């Protein structure tokens, strides 16, 4: 997630901005930059990679101005190069941006026709061009920003400065968060309060479609149409627990927003970003030995609980499709109390975020007694399951504190995708070209997750409209079926509303009877090999008066027409679709639960780690 810091005041802007950017590192980024006034012009310094690379470049740079902006960028449009890094500069305007400009292609074409020299691949630079064009007419930065807003579509926040206005900073938010920090004869703008806590505890939280003009020590806020607004100044009284939430209202929200970073971390050990090959790295067995084991394995058995079980269901689809190995999956509480037939050439896997779930642990011990090799996938290293397994994989999500599992689920899906590819590769059922295509698609997933997160305002709006439904039927086919189950679980455990996950093809075998206009049908219908069949199921539901919330790919007009609510996801490879579809389902459950006044981080009756059966 990109991070923004802007500063106007008597301190050294370089220090303030760098320190702020460091506090925003947790959001994840792959390049960084600043633009700070010096001799009446904003001097731009940018670097790909970590903040330390930018710090190195800034070491011998001095600035005599008191205004500057800085940015950590998580690449979405364009690779993480220096040219694509922010701030972008056009004719004296310097700009940082977080989010997505949806109509950037149209804007780009128009700008090129009018003779603009576009240097980067980003959607952000285009906004700098528009402001530069407008400021020539208005001679006023605030007005220039206000005038170009109707030309932009999407979910985005921006901060702009202008060489001709050395004591002015203008920011606008419509989507990604932006706060204004208020100090003694100084003002700040940042993506979250965490970035500014060393300087101030007084903040104004910008709402969507508000513009702030900071001029000298005057802070004014307006609607996008220019009407002044009086905003509340919030004094933050931080306790350590809140600081751990890093500015988010809840751990769960923070963890949802961490997913671009946690998915990237989960991929990192198992993929080669240069060659786009998969090389699964396990602990407890070397790569070559593990590959031999996969080749020999005749059957795979995965046991887990709850969200981890739904991830296992995704793995069944992936491994059977790619590696053509039969996969049995079971919830641990059932597995341990029947008489499972476990043959010697079965590889047994447990999936557990906590590594402490009692039923999963008992299942592991049962399989171990039968002499099977045990592979585990845990988040918590050195947990009991991790310690007792023979071969270990890790989610690498970092601590998950919200009781409802979010980032551990997407990390699990990521590692299981790598395992499936490795298995297929070891068995020789994967073409080189397919390996490259799928690894490339997985490596692009963090940036696509970022795009989905930037649409949070739509998920929030939609959640608001879901309050009055009596219940929810989540439906999907193929890879979307387990995601439907996971979406329903999030709704149940957070918003305490009845929700069921179903295979869409099962509708006519019972659930159709439930359908009326008080039952919301959440239909997962991405453009994949199951699309047409799922679409027919949606029509069946619609024909019976069902109100459909569809999750589709891009501007799918047919799907939109048939749906009461339509939420678009970016076009992605089918292996990535489960990751992308998960985010809106998590966010809608979160927002709805919050609006209903429930404890989002600690839902009633639930615990993070279920160490009793
Ligand atoms: C749901 C959730 C639970 C856990 C389940 C297994 O949001 O968090 O369903 O997934 O209790 O927990 P682990 O993965 O720790 O074994």
Tab-separated table of N, CA and C and ligand atoms in Angstrom, residues 304-309 351-357 360 385 395 400 402-406 486 489-490 493 606-610, ligand 1:
chain	number	residue	atom	x	y	z
A	304	UNK	N	-7.614	-29.896	8.318
A	304	UNK	CA	-7.541	-28.544	8.913
A	304	UNK	C	-8.911	-28.182	9.465
A	305	UNK	N	-9.029	-26.999	10.059
A	305	UNK	CA	-10.311	-26.513	10.587
A	305	UNK	C	-10.618	-25.130	10.016
A	306	UNK	N	-11.907	-24.823	9.951
A	306	UNK	CA	-12.374	-23.467	9.648
A	306	UNK	C	-11.789	-22.921	8.365
A	307	UNK	N	-11.288	-21.708	8.478
A	307	UNK	CA	-10.723	-21.016	7.313
A	307	UNK	C	-9.584	-21.818	6.693
A	308	UNK	N	-8.776	-22.446	7.527
A	308	UNK	CA	-7.672	-23.247	7.002
A	308	UNK	C	-8.203	-24.417	6.184
A	309	UNK	N	-9.377	-24.934	6.560
A	309	UNK	CA	-9.976	-26.032	5.793
A	309	UNK	C	-10.418	-25.549	4.403
A	351	UNK	N	-2.918	-27.947	7.987
A	351	UNK	CA	-2.803	-26.494	7.793
A	351	UNK	C	-3.355	-25.840	9.059
A	352	UNK	N	-2.566	-24.964	9.660
A	352	UNK	CA	-3.029	-24.289	10.870
A	352	UNK	C	-2.264	-22.975	11.063
A	353	UNK	N	-3.008	-21.891	11.062
A	353	UNK	CA	-2.374	-20.591	11.306
A	353	UNK	C	-1.655	-20.613	12.646
A	354	UNK	N	-2.408	-20.981	13.686
A	354	UNK	CA	-1.858	-20.927	15.046
A	354	UNK	C	-0.870	-22.056	15.311
A	355	UNK	N	-1.070	-23.171	14.618
A	355	UNK	CA	-0.243	-24.355	14.887
A	355	UNK	C	-0.607	-25.020	16.205
A	356	UNK	N	-1.756	-24.642	16.776
A	356	UNK	CA	-2.128	-25.160	18.090
A	356	UNK	C	-3.533	-25.744	18.109
A	357	UNK	N	-4.247	-25.748	17.005
A	357	UNK	CA	-5.640	-26.196	17.015
A	357	UNK	C	-5.719	-27.659	17.433
A	360	UNK	N	-6.745	-30.453	14.902
A	360	UNK	CA	-5.753	-30.605	13.816
A	360	UNK	C	-4.518	-31.329	14.347
A	385	UNK	N	2.155	-27.915	16.310
A	385	UNK	CA	2.028	-28.616	15.018
A	385	UNK	C	3.319	-28.465	14.219
A	395	UNK	N	3.474	-19.777	6.455
A	395	UNK	CA	2.635	-18.746	5.818
A	395	UNK	C	3.374	-17.415	5.728
A	400	UNK	N	-1.013	-12.654	13.412
A	400	UNK	CA	-2.407	-12.356	13.070
A	400	UNK	C	-3.161	-12.246	14.388
A	402	UNK	N	-6.353	-10.293	14.870
A	402	UNK	CA	-7.812	-10.354	14.712
A	402	UNK	C	-8.227	-11.816	14.775
A	403	UNK	N	-9.291	-12.092	15.520
A	403	UNK	CA	-9.707	-13.490	15.689
A	403	UNK	C	-10.103	-14.102	14.341
A	404	UNK	N	-10.799	-13.339	13.526
A	404	UNK	CA	-11.178	-13.862	12.207
A	404	UNK	C	-9.940	-13.863	11.313
A	405	UNK	N	-9.643	-15.013	10.783
A	405	UNK	CA	-8.425	-15.137	9.978
A	405	UNK	C	-8.602	-14.429	8.638
A	406	UNK	N	-7.636	-13.640	8.272
A	406	UNK	CA	-7.706	-12.905	6.995
A	406	UNK	C	-6.423	-13.112	6.198
A	486	UNK	N	-15.710	-19.455	2.577
A	486	UNK	CA	-14.923	-18.578	3.447
A	486	UNK	C	-15.632	-17.235	3.636
A	489	UNK	N	-18.386	-17.705	6.057
A	489	UNK	CA	-17.880	-17.846	7.432
A	489	UNK	C	-17.545	-16.470	8.021
A	490	UNK	N	-16.923	-15.609	7.210
A	490	UNK	CA	-16.571	-14.268	7.717
A	490	UNK	C	-17.846	-13.524	8.119
A	493	UNK	N	-19.273	-15.101	11.453
A	493	UNK	CA	-18.526	-14.911	12.698
A	493	UNK	C	-18.385	-13.441	13.086
A	606	UNK	N	-15.766	-16.684	20.253
A	606	UNK	CA	-14.672	-17.244	19.449
A	606	UNK	C	-13.310	-16.910	20.039
A	607	UNK	N	-12.340	-17.774	19.763
A	607	UNK	CA	-10.968	-17.514	20.214
A	607	UNK	C	-10.033	-17.652	19.027
A	608	UNK	N	-8.916	-17.018	19.139
A	608	UNK	CA	-7.967	-17.059	18.034
A	608	UNK	C	-7.370	-18.452	17.868
A	609	UNK	N	-7.078	-19.063	18.988
A	609	UNK	CA	-6.423	-20.356	18.904
A	609	UNK	C	-7.272	-21.370	19.670
A	610	UNK	N	-7.768	-22.401	18.973
A	610	UNK	CA	-8.720	-23.322	19.592
A	610	UNK	C	-7.956	-24.548	20.093
B	1	LIG	C1	-12.149	-18.155	10.983
B	1	LIG	C2	-11.061	-18.664	11.779
B	1	LIG	C3	-11.119	-20.085	12.209
B	1	LIG	C4	-9.737	-20.728	12.090
B	1	LIG	C5	-9.773	-22.127	12.695
B	1	LIG	C6	-8.456	-22.855	12.498
B	1	LIG	O1	-11.949	-16.816	10.666
B	1	LIG	O2	-10.135	-17.976	12.117
B	1	LIG	O3	-12.063	-20.784	11.486
B	1	LIG	O4	-9.372	-20.778	10.754
B	1	LIG	O5	-10.061	-22.022	14.056
B	1	LIG	O6	-7.427	-22.182	13.093
B	1	LIG	P1	-5.930	-22.537	12.773
B	1	LIG	O7	-5.686	-22.197	11.340
B	1	LIG	O8	-5.113	-21.707	13.724
B	1	LIG	O9	-5.759	-23.997	13.006
